[in-house]
Short mmCIF file of C-alpha atoms in Angstrom, two decimals:
data_model
loop_
_atom_site.label_atom_id
_atom_site.label_comp_id
_atom_site.label_asym_id
_atom_site.label_seq_id
_atom_site.Cartn_x
_atom_site.Cartn_y
_atom_site.Cartn_z
CA UNK M 16 10.76 -22.54 6.13
CA UNK M 17 11.63 -20.92 2.95
CA UNK M 18 15.23 -19.48 2.11
CA UNK M 19 17.11 -17.67 -0.52
CA UNK M 20 20.84 -19.09 -0.91
CA UNK M 21 23.52 -16.96 -2.73
CA UNK M 22 20.53 -15.58 -4.81
CA UNK M 23 21.55 -13.20 -7.84
CA UNK M 24 18.93 -11.74 -10.25
CA UNK M 25 19.81 -9.76 -13.13
CA UNK M 26 18.03 -7.64 -15.65
CA UNK M 27 20.51 -7.28 -18.54
CA UNK M 28 23.53 -6.15 -17.16
CA UNK M 29 21.95 -4.54 -13.85
CA UNK M 30 21.96 -6.75 -10.85
CA UNK M 31 18.77 -6.33 -9.08
CA UNK M 32 19.75 -8.70 -6.20
CA UNK M 33 23.40 -10.07 -5.58
CA UNK M 34 24.26 -13.01 -3.31
CA UNK M 35 21.20 -12.74 -1.27
CA UNK M 36 21.12 -14.98 1.75
CA UNK M 37 17.91 -14.64 3.88
CA UNK M 38 15.78 -17.29 5.76
CA UNK M 39 12.01 -16.94 6.40
CA UNK M 40 11.01 -18.98 9.32
CA UNK M 41 7.65 -20.63 10.49
CA UNK M 42 5.51 -18.40 12.90
CA UNK M 43 6.82 -15.09 11.63
CA UNK M 44 5.43 -12.38 9.52
CA UNK M 45 7.98 -10.27 7.34
CA UNK M 46 7.44 -7.07 5.72
CA UNK M 47 9.37 -7.00 2.56
CA UNK M 48 10.18 -2.91 2.06
CA UNK M 49 12.02 -0.85 -0.33
CA UNK M 50 11.73 1.81 -2.93
CA UNK M 51 9.96 1.60 -6.05
CA UNK M 52 11.96 -0.17 -8.60
CA UNK M 53 14.09 -1.95 -5.73
CA UNK M 54 12.73 -5.31 -6.44
CA UNK M 55 9.92 -6.35 -3.84
CA UNK M 56 7.53 -7.92 -6.30
CA UNK M 57 10.39 -9.60 -8.28
CA UNK M 58 11.87 -11.06 -5.18
CA UNK M 59 8.29 -12.61 -4.28
CA UNK M 60 8.13 -13.90 -7.60
CA UNK M 61 11.49 -15.48 -7.42
CA UNK M 62 10.49 -16.94 -3.95
CA UNK M 63 7.19 -18.58 -5.56
CA UNK M 64 8.93 -19.84 -8.55
CA UNK M 65 7.34 -17.53 -11.20
CA UNK M 66 10.95 -16.33 -11.79
CA UNK M 67 14.05 -18.20 -12.13
CA UNK M 68 17.36 -16.86 -10.28
CA UNK M 69 20.31 -15.89 -12.24
CA UNK M 70 22.43 -17.66 -9.68
CA UNK M 71 21.60 -19.32 -6.51
CA UNK M 72 18.61 -21.02 -5.35
CA UNK M 73 15.32 -21.15 -3.27
CA UNK M 74 14.70 -23.90 -0.52
CA UNK M 75 11.26 -24.62 0.77
CA UNK M 76 10.98 -27.19 3.53
CA UNK M 77 9.85 -30.47 1.82
CA UNK M 78 5.99 -31.03 1.91
CA UNK M 79 4.94 -27.51 2.80
CA UNK M 80 2.41 -25.52 0.76
CA UNK M 81 3.09 -22.05 -0.66
CA UNK M 82 0.37 -19.78 -1.47
CA UNK M 83 0.43 -16.58 -3.44
CA UNK M 84 -1.96 -13.57 -3.95
CA UNK M 85 -2.19 -13.69 -7.61
CA UNK M 86 -2.71 -10.14 -9.58
CA UNK M 87 -4.59 -11.26 -12.77
CA UNK M 88 -8.23 -10.28 -11.67
CA UNK M 89 -9.89 -11.68 -14.88
CA UNK M 90 -8.03 -15.14 -14.97
CA UNK M 91 -11.05 -16.77 -13.25
CA UNK M 92 -13.95 -15.08 -14.76
CA UNK M 93 -15.34 -18.69 -15.89
CA UNK M 94 -15.36 -19.96 -12.30
CA UNK M 95 -17.88 -19.74 -9.45
CA UNK M 96 -16.53 -17.61 -6.39
CA UNK M 97 -16.60 -20.72 -4.26
CA UNK M 98 -14.72 -22.79 -6.52
CA UNK M 99 -11.89 -19.99 -6.87
CA UNK M 100 -11.34 -19.77 -3.05
CA UNK M 101 -11.05 -23.46 -2.84
CA UNK M 102 -8.64 -23.54 -5.70
CA UNK M 103 -6.26 -22.10 -3.20
CA UNK M 104 -5.43 -25.52 -2.03
CA UNK M 105 -5.03 -27.11 -5.49
CA UNK M 106 -4.86 -30.95 -4.42
CA UNK M 107 -8.16 -30.53 -2.39
CA UNK M 108 -9.86 -28.84 -5.49
CA UNK M 109 -8.45 -31.58 -7.78
CA UNK M 110 -10.03 -34.27 -5.30
CA UNK M 111 -13.31 -32.41 -5.38
CA UNK M 112 -13.57 -32.34 -8.85
CA UNK M 113 -12.44 -35.96 -9.51
CA UNK M 114 -14.88 -37.04 -7.18
CA UNK M 115 -17.96 -35.23 -8.90
CA UNK M 116 -16.87 -36.50 -12.11
CA UNK M 117 -16.80 -40.25 -10.64
CA UNK M 118 -20.12 -39.76 -8.76
CA UNK M 119 -21.78 -38.33 -12.15
CA UNK M 120 -20.94 -41.58 -14.15
CA UNK M 121 -24.15 -43.49 -15.13
CA UNK M 122 -22.03 -46.57 -15.39
CA UNK M 123 -20.28 -46.70 -12.01
CA UNK M 124 -17.92 -49.45 -11.87
CA UNK M 125 -16.19 -51.33 -9.05
CA UNK M 126 -12.92 -49.58 -9.90
CA UNK M 127 -14.81 -46.25 -9.69
CA UNK M 128 -16.21 -47.21 -6.11
CA UNK M 129 -12.50 -48.14 -4.98
CA UNK M 130 -10.90 -44.76 -6.37
CA UNK M 131 -14.08 -42.76 -4.78
CA UNK M 132 -13.29 -44.33 -1.46
CA UNK M 133 -9.70 -43.37 -1.82
CA UNK M 134 -10.66 -40.11 -2.61
CA UNK M 135 -13.07 -39.55 0.29
CA UNK M 136 -10.24 -40.73 2.61
CA UNK M 137 -7.75 -38.20 1.47
CA UNK M 138 -10.74 -35.72 1.39
CA UNK M 139 -11.59 -35.99 4.78
CA UNK M 140 -7.97 -36.02 5.88
CA UNK M 141 -7.49 -32.66 4.25
CA UNK M 142 -10.66 -31.32 6.16
CA UNK M 143 -12.60 -31.16 2.76
CA UNK M 144 -16.02 -31.31 4.62
CA UNK M 145 -15.03 -27.90 6.12
CA UNK M 146 -14.13 -26.32 2.74
CA UNK M 147 -17.16 -24.49 1.86
CA UNK M 148 -17.90 -23.29 5.46
CA UNK M 149 -14.23 -22.12 5.73
CA UNK M 150 -14.46 -20.25 2.24
CA UNK M 151 -17.60 -18.70 3.48
CA UNK M 152 -16.17 -17.25 6.47
CA UNK M 153 -13.11 -15.76 4.42
CA UNK M 154 -15.31 -14.31 2.02
CA UNK M 155 -17.89 -12.69 4.69
CA UNK M 156 -14.77 -11.64 6.68
CA UNK M 157 -13.29 -9.56 3.53
CA UNK M 158 -16.86 -8.21 3.03
CA UNK M 159 -18.13 -10.35 0.10
CA UNK M 160 -21.80 -10.59 0.74
CA UNK M 161 -23.29 -14.29 1.03
CA UNK M 162 -25.56 -13.62 -1.80
CA UNK M 163 -22.04 -13.59 -4.09
CA UNK M 164 -20.60 -16.85 -2.81
CA UNK M 165 -22.00 -19.00 -5.67
CA UNK M 166 -21.91 -16.39 -8.47
CA UNK M 167 -19.49 -16.56 -11.26
CA UNK M 168 -16.35 -14.26 -11.01
CA UNK M 169 -17.31 -12.37 -14.16
CA UNK M 170 -20.40 -10.96 -12.68
CA UNK M 171 -18.50 -9.18 -9.63
CA UNK M 172 -16.83 -5.81 -9.76
CA UNK M 173 -13.02 -5.13 -9.60
CA UNK M 174 -12.84 -5.00 -5.76
CA UNK M 175 -14.81 -8.05 -5.05
CA UNK M 176 -12.36 -9.90 -7.37
CA UNK M 177 -9.49 -8.54 -5.60
CA UNK M 178 -11.09 -9.87 -2.42
CA UNK M 179 -11.93 -13.19 -3.89
CA UNK M 180 -8.24 -13.90 -4.99
CA UNK M 181 -7.03 -12.81 -1.45
CA UNK M 182 -9.30 -15.33 0.02
CA UNK M 183 -8.01 -17.89 -2.36
CA UNK M 184 -4.76 -17.00 -1.18
CA UNK M 185 -5.42 -17.57 2.81
CA UNK M 186 -7.43 -20.46 2.16
CA UNK M 187 -6.59 -23.79 3.45
CA UNK M 188 -4.00 -22.73 6.06
CA UNK M 189 -0.94 -22.56 3.78
CA UNK M 190 2.38 -23.21 5.21
CA UNK M 191 4.03 -20.12 3.43
CA UNK M 192 2.01 -17.15 2.32
CA UNK M 193 3.29 -14.72 -0.28
CA UNK M 194 1.08 -11.51 -0.47
CA UNK M 195 2.08 -8.61 -2.63
CA UNK M 196 0.19 -5.44 -1.71
CA UNK M 197 -2.90 -7.29 -0.14
CA UNK M 198 -4.57 -4.09 1.12
CA UNK M 199 -5.05 -2.50 -2.38
CA UNK M 200 -8.55 -1.92 -3.13
CA UNK M 201 -9.54 -3.16 0.21
CA UNK M 202 -12.10 -1.16 2.28
CA UNK M 203 -10.75 -0.21 6.24
CA UNK M 204 -13.05 -3.10 7.60
CA UNK M 205 -11.68 -5.45 5.13
CA UNK M 206 -8.11 -4.43 6.13
CA UNK M 207 -8.55 -4.71 9.76
CA UNK M 208 -10.15 -8.20 9.10
CA UNK M 209 -7.13 -9.11 7.48
CA UNK M 210 -4.76 -7.68 10.00
CA UNK M 211 -6.42 -9.79 12.60
CA UNK M 212 -6.29 -12.71 10.37
CA UNK M 213 -2.58 -12.38 9.92
CA UNK M 214 -1.74 -11.53 13.59
CA UNK M 215 -3.38 -15.11 14.40
CA UNK M 216 -1.71 -16.92 11.49
CA UNK M 217 0.75 -19.33 12.84
CA UNK M 218 2.89 -20.16 9.62
CA UNK M 219 5.12 -18.06 7.49
CA UNK M 220 3.94 -14.74 6.00
CA UNK M 221 5.95 -12.52 3.39
CA UNK M 222 3.98 -9.30 2.73
CA UNK M 223 4.93 -6.58 0.34
CA UNK M 224 2.69 -3.44 1.46
CA UNK M 225 2.81 0.48 1.46
CA UNK M 226 0.49 0.73 4.31
CA UNK M 227 2.73 1.83 7.11
CA UNK M 228 -0.12 1.04 9.98
CA UNK M 229 -0.65 -2.25 8.52
CA UNK M 230 2.99 -3.35 8.29
CA UNK M 231 3.41 -2.01 11.95
CA UNK M 232 0.28 -4.30 13.00
CA UNK M 233 1.07 -7.55 11.52
CA UNK M 234 4.86 -7.79 10.96
CA UNK M 235 7.39 -9.46 13.44
CA UNK M 236 10.27 -8.87 11.04
CA UNK M 237 11.38 -6.27 8.45
CA UNK M 238 13.48 -7.27 5.30
CA UNK M 239 14.75 -4.23 3.81
CA UNK M 240 15.71 -4.27 0.03
CA UNK M 241 18.29 -1.73 -0.62
CA UNK M 242 21.77 -1.57 -2.24
CA UNK M 243 21.13 -4.71 -3.95
CA UNK M 244 21.20 -6.40 -0.59
CA UNK M 245 18.40 -7.60 1.56
CA UNK M 246 18.99 -6.92 5.42
CA UNK M 247 16.59 -8.26 7.98
CA UNK M 248 15.65 -6.74 11.01
CA UNK M 249 13.71 -8.19 13.94
CA UNK M 250 10.57 -5.77 14.55
CA UNK M 251 8.00 -3.95 12.34
CA UNK M 252 8.07 -1.11 10.14
CA UNK M 253 8.75 1.69 12.75
CA UNK M 254 11.43 -0.31 14.42
CA UNK M 255 13.23 -0.78 11.18
CA UNK M 256 13.06 2.99 10.49
CA UNK M 257 14.23 3.96 14.03
CA UNK M 258 17.08 1.26 13.61
CA UNK M 259 18.02 2.26 10.12
CA UNK M 260 18.19 5.95 10.88
CA UNK M 261 20.18 5.28 14.21
CA UNK M 262 22.72 3.02 12.23
CA UNK M 263 23.26 5.75 9.48
CA UNK M 264 23.62 8.38 12.31
CA UNK M 265 26.12 6.28 14.25
CA UNK M 266 28.02 5.75 11.15
CA UNK M 267 28.21 9.32 10.40
CA UNK M 268 29.31 10.04 14.06
CA UNK M 269 31.83 7.49 14.02
CA UNK M 270 33.15 9.04 10.46
CA UNK M 271 33.17 12.58 11.80
CA UNK M 272 35.52 11.40 14.83
CA UNK M 273 37.78 9.35 12.36
CA UNK M 274 37.95 12.36 10.05
CA UNK M 275 39.05 14.66 13.07
CA UNK M 276 41.67 12.05 14.09
CA UNK M 277 42.93 12.00 10.37
CA UNK M 278 43.22 15.99 10.35
CA UNK M 279 45.12 15.81 13.70
CA UNK M 280 47.63 13.13 12.73
CA UNK M 281 48.20 14.68 9.42
CA UNK M 282 48.73 17.93 11.11
CA UNK M 283 51.48 16.53 13.47
CA UNK M 284 53.19 14.64 10.55
CA UNK M 285 53.37 17.77 8.30
CA UNK M 286 54.68 19.89 11.14
CA UNK M 287 57.29 17.28 12.39
CA UNK M 288 58.19 14.73 9.77
CA UNK M 289 61.35 16.69 8.90
CA UNK M 290 62.35 17.25 12.81
CA UNK M 291 64.89 14.71 13.54
CA UNK M 292 63.88 14.48 17.41
CA UNK M 293 60.23 13.95 16.36
CA UNK M 294 60.85 11.74 13.27
CA UNK M 295 60.06 8.42 15.12
CA UNK M 296 56.69 10.07 16.40
CA UNK M 297 55.91 11.00 12.97
CA UNK M 298 56.56 7.78 11.44
CA UNK M 299 54.33 6.19 14.18
CA UNK M 300 51.40 8.50 13.43
CA UNK M 301 51.67 7.73 9.53
CA UNK M 302 51.16 4.16 10.49
CA UNK M 303 48.20 5.13 12.66
CA UNK M 304 46.68 7.02 9.67
CA UNK M 305 47.23 4.30 7.32
CA UNK M 306 45.18 1.98 9.69
CA UNK M 307 42.16 4.55 9.95
CA UNK M 308 39.18 3.46 7.57
CA UNK M 309 36.00 5.33 6.99
CA UNK M 310 32.72 3.46 6.96
CA UNK M 311 31.43 3.44 3.61
CA UNK M 312 27.81 5.04 3.69
CA UNK M 313 26.17 4.25 0.31
CA UNK M 314 23.18 6.35 -1.06
CA UNK M 315 20.06 4.63 -0.20
CA UNK M 316 17.85 3.77 -3.48
CA UNK M 317 15.23 5.73 -1.52
CA UNK M 318 14.08 9.10 -2.65
CA UNK M 319 11.73 11.40 -0.79
CA UNK M 320 9.68 13.99 -2.87
CA UNK M 321 9.19 17.29 -1.21
CA UNK M 322 5.55 17.94 -0.95
CA UNK M 323 4.43 21.65 0.36
CA UNK M 324 1.05 22.83 -0.45
CA UNK M 325 1.05 26.75 -0.11
CA UNK M 326 -2.15 28.72 -0.40
CA UNK M 327 -2.04 31.79 -2.34
CA UNK M 328 -4.75 33.23 -0.34
CA UNK M 329 -5.77 32.62 3.59
CA UNK M 330 -9.24 30.68 3.77
CA UNK M 331 -12.09 32.68 5.50
CA UNK M 332 -14.74 31.29 7.85
CA UNK M 333 -17.32 30.17 5.24
CA UNK M 334 -15.58 27.29 3.40
CA UNK M 335 -18.46 24.83 2.15
CA UNK M 336 -22.00 24.29 3.04
CA UNK M 337 -23.77 21.16 1.71
CA UNK M 338 -27.67 20.80 2.23
CA UNK M 339 -29.76 17.82 1.50
CA UNK M 340 -27.61 16.70 -1.32
CA UNK M 341 -28.86 13.29 -2.94
CA UNK M 342 -27.75 11.37 -5.95
CA UNK M 343 -28.89 8.01 -7.46
CA UNK M 344 -26.83 6.23 -10.28
CA UNK M 345 -28.05 3.24 -11.89
CA UNK M 346 -30.91 2.94 -9.61
CA UNK M 347 -28.83 2.85 -6.38
CA UNK M 348 -29.37 5.67 -4.06
CA UNK M 349 -25.51 6.67 -3.81
CA UNK M 350 -26.01 9.84 -1.74
CA UNK M 351 -29.05 10.18 0.76
CA UNK M 352 -29.92 13.46 1.95
CA UNK M 353 -26.36 14.65 2.74
CA UNK M 354 -25.75 17.70 4.78
CA UNK M 355 -22.82 19.15 6.21
CA UNK M 356 -20.71 22.47 7.00
CA UNK M 357 -17.14 22.88 6.56
CA UNK M 358 -15.22 24.99 8.92
CA UNK M 359 -11.84 26.70 8.00
CA UNK M 360 -9.48 24.29 10.09
CA UNK M 361 -11.26 21.01 8.84
CA UNK M 362 -9.22 18.18 7.48
CA UNK M 363 -11.99 15.66 6.80
CA UNK M 364 -11.34 11.90 6.05
CA UNK M 365 -14.47 10.22 4.16
CA UNK M 366 -14.42 6.66 5.33
CA UNK M 367 -16.27 3.65 4.93
CA UNK M 368 -17.03 0.70 2.30
CA UNK M 369 -19.29 3.13 0.03
CA UNK M 370 -16.50 3.80 -2.43
CA UNK M 371 -18.95 5.13 -5.06
CA UNK M 372 -20.49 7.43 -2.62
CA UNK M 373 -17.31 8.96 -1.73
CA UNK M 374 -16.25 9.70 -5.38
CA UNK M 375 -19.75 11.00 -6.38
CA UNK M 376 -19.92 13.60 -3.44
CA UNK M 377 -16.30 14.93 -4.70
CA UNK M 378 -17.27 15.06 -8.22
CA UNK M 379 -20.12 16.90 -7.36
CA UNK M 380 -18.29 19.27 -5.29
CA UNK M 381 -16.11 19.89 -8.00
CA UNK M 382 -18.79 20.49 -10.52
CA UNK M 383 -18.25 17.55 -12.49
CA UNK M 384 -21.66 15.89 -11.73
CA UNK M 385 -25.08 17.57 -11.04
CA UNK M 386 -27.04 16.18 -7.75
CA UNK M 387 -30.38 14.92 -8.13
CA UNK M 388 -31.46 17.05 -5.16
CA UNK M 389 -29.67 19.35 -2.70
CA UNK M 390 -27.41 22.26 -3.01
CA UNK M 391 -23.74 23.12 -2.09
CA UNK M 392 -21.88 26.39 -1.97
CA UNK M 393 -18.15 27.10 -1.62
CA UNK M 394 -17.08 30.29 0.31
CA UNK M 395 -15.97 33.19 -1.67
CA UNK M 396 -12.32 33.00 -0.33
CA UNK M 397 -11.83 29.57 -1.12
CA UNK M 398 -10.17 28.05 -4.25
CA UNK M 399 -10.23 24.20 -4.86
CA UNK M 400 -7.41 21.78 -6.19
CA UNK M 401 -8.74 17.96 -7.13
CA UNK M 402 -7.14 14.62 -7.00
CA UNK M 403 -9.40 12.47 -8.94
CA UNK M 404 -9.24 8.77 -8.29
CA UNK M 405 -9.47 7.97 -11.91
CA UNK M 406 -6.79 10.28 -13.64
CA UNK M 407 -7.09 8.64 -17.30
CA UNK M 408 -8.50 11.74 -18.86
CA UNK M 409 -5.82 13.85 -17.37
CA UNK M 410 -3.30 12.22 -19.39
CA UNK M 411 -4.95 11.19 -22.41
CA UNK M 412 -2.84 13.43 -24.78
CA UNK M 413 0.66 14.11 -26.24
CA UNK M 414 2.10 16.79 -23.62
CA UNK M 415 5.32 16.40 -22.20
CA UNK M 416 5.26 16.40 -18.45
CA UNK M 417 6.72 20.05 -18.30
CA UNK M 418 4.10 21.56 -20.99
CA UNK M 419 1.43 19.70 -19.00
CA UNK M 420 2.38 21.04 -15.81
CA UNK M 421 2.86 24.68 -17.59
CA UNK M 422 -0.73 24.42 -18.64
CA UNK M 423 -1.82 24.62 -15.03
CA UNK M 424 0.43 27.26 -13.89
CA UNK M 425 -0.13 31.07 -13.65
CA UNK M 426 3.47 31.56 -14.13
CA UNK M 427 4.60 30.40 -17.24
CA UNK M 428 8.55 30.56 -16.69
CA UNK M 429 10.06 27.10 -17.30
CA UNK M 430 12.62 27.36 -14.49
CA UNK M 431 9.59 28.01 -12.03
CA UNK M 432 7.80 25.01 -13.51
CA UNK M 433 10.57 22.62 -13.51
CA UNK M 434 11.10 23.49 -9.89
CA UNK M 435 7.67 21.95 -8.88
CA UNK M 436 8.58 18.79 -11.03
CA UNK M 437 11.85 18.59 -9.23
CA UNK M 438 10.33 18.20 -5.92
CA UNK M 439 8.20 15.54 -7.15
CA UNK M 440 11.49 13.70 -8.60
CA UNK M 441 11.20 14.60 -12.08
CA UNK M 442 14.92 15.57 -12.75
CA UNK M 443 16.67 16.44 -15.89
CA UNK M 444 15.13 14.83 -19.00
CA UNK M 445 12.23 13.65 -17.10
CA UNK M 446 10.40 16.81 -18.13
CA UNK M 447 10.13 15.84 -21.79
CA UNK M 448 8.78 12.48 -21.04
CA UNK M 449 5.06 12.07 -22.68
CA UNK M 450 2.49 12.02 -20.03
CA UNK M 451 0.97 9.28 -21.81
CA UNK M 452 3.44 6.93 -21.26
CA UNK M 453 3.99 7.50 -17.33
CA UNK M 454 3.65 4.94 -14.73
CA UNK M 455 0.90 4.81 -12.20
CA UNK M 456 2.95 6.26 -9.56
CA UNK M 457 4.67 8.98 -12.06
CA UNK M 458 0.89 10.17 -12.82
CA UNK M 459 -0.01 10.75 -9.24
CA UNK M 460 3.34 12.61 -8.57
CA UNK M 461 2.21 14.96 -11.83
CA UNK M 462 -1.11 15.37 -10.18
CA UNK M 463 0.44 16.53 -6.88
CA UNK M 464 2.68 19.08 -8.58
CA UNK M 465 -0.53 20.39 -10.23
CA UNK M 466 -2.17 20.76 -7.03
CA UNK M 467 1.06 22.54 -5.54
CA UNK M 468 1.41 24.85 -8.17
CA UNK M 469 -2.21 25.75 -8.22
CA UNK M 470 -1.97 27.46 -4.62
CA UNK M 471 -5.20 26.15 -3.65
CA UNK M 472 -6.53 26.43 -0.12
CA UNK M 473 -9.04 23.60 -0.42
CA UNK M 474 -7.89 20.24 -1.50
CA UNK M 475 -9.95 17.39 -2.24
CA UNK M 476 -8.17 13.87 -2.80
CA UNK M 477 -9.85 10.78 -3.72
CA UNK M 478 -7.34 7.72 -2.90
CA UNK M 479 -4.16 9.84 -3.42
CA UNK M 480 -1.81 7.13 -1.99
CA UNK M 481 -2.75 4.52 -4.68
CA UNK M 482 0.37 3.80 -6.60
CA UNK M 483 2.83 5.88 -4.42
CA UNK M 484 5.64 4.02 -2.72
CA UNK M 485 6.49 4.40 1.10
CA UNK M 486 8.45 7.39 0.84
CA UNK M 487 5.85 9.38 -1.35
CA UNK M 488 3.17 8.34 1.01
CA UNK M 489 5.31 9.64 3.90
CA UNK M 490 5.90 12.99 2.21
CA UNK M 491 2.11 13.17 1.16
CA UNK M 492 1.17 12.63 4.77
CA UNK M 493 3.70 15.20 5.95
CA UNK M 494 2.51 17.77 3.53
CA UNK M 495 -0.99 17.48 4.40
CA UNK M 496 -0.33 17.73 8.16
CA UNK M 497 1.36 21.04 7.45
CA UNK M 498 -1.09 22.31 5.00
CA UNK M 499 -2.72 25.67 6.51
CA UNK M 500 -6.02 25.02 4.51
CA UNK M 501 -8.96 22.83 4.32
CA UNK M 502 -8.63 19.09 3.02
CA UNK M 503 -11.26 16.53 1.98
CA UNK M 504 -9.86 13.23 1.44
CA UNK M 505 -10.57 9.40 1.01
CA UNK M 506 -7.87 7.09 1.92
CA UNK M 507 -7.42 3.66 2.91
CA UNK M 508 -4.04 3.97 4.52
CA UNK M 509 -4.98 3.89 8.30
CA UNK M 510 -1.93 5.83 9.53
CA UNK M 511 -2.46 8.53 6.90
CA UNK M 512 -5.90 8.83 7.89
CA UNK M 513 -5.30 8.87 11.79
CA UNK M 514 -2.31 11.44 11.43
CA UNK M 515 -4.03 13.93 9.19
CA UNK M 516 -7.96 14.16 9.89
CA UNK M 517 -9.56 15.80 12.79
CA UNK M 518 -12.92 14.80 11.50
CA UNK M 519 -14.55 11.82 10.30
CA UNK M 520 -17.41 11.19 7.99
CA UNK M 521 -18.35 7.58 7.10
CA UNK M 522 -20.60 7.29 4.12
CA UNK M 523 -22.95 4.29 4.90
CA UNK M 524 -24.16 1.78 2.41
CA UNK M 525 -27.70 3.19 2.31
CA UNK M 526 -26.18 6.81 1.17
CA UNK M 527 -26.52 8.42 4.50
CA UNK M 528 -23.61 9.73 6.72
CA UNK M 529 -22.23 9.72 10.19
CA UNK M 530 -20.16 12.91 11.14
CA UNK M 531 -17.84 13.27 13.95
CA UNK M 532 -15.15 15.64 14.94
CA UNK M 533 -12.60 13.07 16.30
CA UNK M 534 -9.54 11.15 15.41
CA UNK M 535 -9.71 8.20 13.24
CA UNK M 536 -8.71 5.73 16.17
CA UNK M 537 -11.08 7.26 18.68
CA UNK M 538 -13.83 7.03 15.89
CA UNK M 539 -13.26 3.11 15.61
CA UNK M 540 -13.31 2.82 19.24
CA UNK M 541 -16.33 4.50 19.67
CA UNK M 542 -19.03 1.88 20.85
CA UNK M 543 -22.04 4.09 19.78
CA UNK M 544 -20.81 4.02 16.18
CA UNK M 545 -20.07 0.33 16.31
CA UNK M 546 -23.90 -0.29 17.43
CA UNK M 547 -25.07 2.25 14.59
CA UNK M 548 -23.17 -0.04 12.17
CA UNK M 549 -24.25 -3.22 13.49
CA UNK M 550 -28.10 -1.84 13.59
CA UNK M 551 -27.81 -0.97 10.17
CA UNK M 552 -26.28 -4.18 8.93
CA UNK M 553 -29.22 -6.08 10.92
CA UNK M 554 -31.98 -4.03 9.18
CA UNK M 555 -30.33 -4.75 5.75
CA UNK M 556 -30.20 -8.54 6.47
CA UNK M 557 -33.83 -8.58 7.74
CA UNK M 558 -34.92 -6.50 4.69
CA UNK M 559 -33.25 -9.04 2.40
CA UNK M 560 -35.21 -11.78 4.47
#
């Protein structure tokens, strides 16, 4: 068990948390939620001991091991992958290294023998002989190929490093597991594996995530950070949302009844306070009026942007035709003879672990990259707006937000442009902020403003939910559901894909594609597709052997 006792944490004069009391008990998975800036990551750092509280303390059951998902992807570049994962249990790793050092000695003494015997006993007691197989199982489950297990971390790409650090956090059955955005940079297969792992995990988990489906799947409880407090709810994210909305509704209805009663009493007092025969009744009502207290409904720190994509032109029947598209990058065939036709009602989710293939396809369709073979053709009634995964170039300038967006608007009126910024929560002086210094989430909201102001009827979005908080993801999700045009998008948010897409395209590791008109859940449940993936994996393994 881990608990916060009267915890206050201040940044300058501002109290991020004040007098927080909460217990996280064994066998439960807690989703820690709240708006951007509410202090979710800060609270995890307080729980882990990385930050000192201003007041109060954190208590952990004696003897229990706490494990944290680290965020520094370059910290272990000098170490082998297998070692990094086993470092998740620091004592076990220490024993392994001390054993290796003793056995490597040329002048092995009696004292060394005694020490080695002690270490071997502790090693066996900690299931040390299972460490490598357990590590391999975690890495394989997260999609790290066996050929990389003994590579050095510096030889892995960014997504692979993220997975190794996650495996390190999960290793060795920790008593308390703290996970900050564990699904970031994971493909959907790896997320599904992690969901099952956490569902079957028997100890304490506290997780921060913007993935609503993930939280609904794994969480038994929800800890909501708002108003500088943390309120605990039994149930997953959807249960919290319904409960919190119902509570606010009940408070508003109770206040409305009280306000009506107050008005009625005030009218009686006003009419009869000077009437001798009614004076006693008026006095009685004054006392009743003084006892009525309205419930205080504090404004939430959550803010929902308003995302509404309105095409300037209705889309025709001919949208996009792709024929025999192929592209090789650094000797790897990323796209292999891809062909498809997009209909005017299509909202297509591109899924699968081949991240480079999705981004390459989108860049080709937007004219940013030439294919090696094949063609594509947009219909004459179409107009496109693009959300790139890497937006660095977009903001490598000294424009203010307002000037930056005005450059993409046909209407140069400042009030018109600021209206779009206001929808995305840029208010007042925000418009004069330089785009170069914006946070990741602010840059995403700027790009969505740009897409809205374009009036395009075809939207291409490459991982648009990265860096967004839950409220912005919900707003974007709803905006795309309502959008009357065509959308092609890649996204790791299961609920986003399930509720938005009516067609699924999976880009396979060999650059080929599976194309099905279906929902995402039905696609995953389809046995035929599962067999195709199994057959393909087997062919790859046989080819390697």
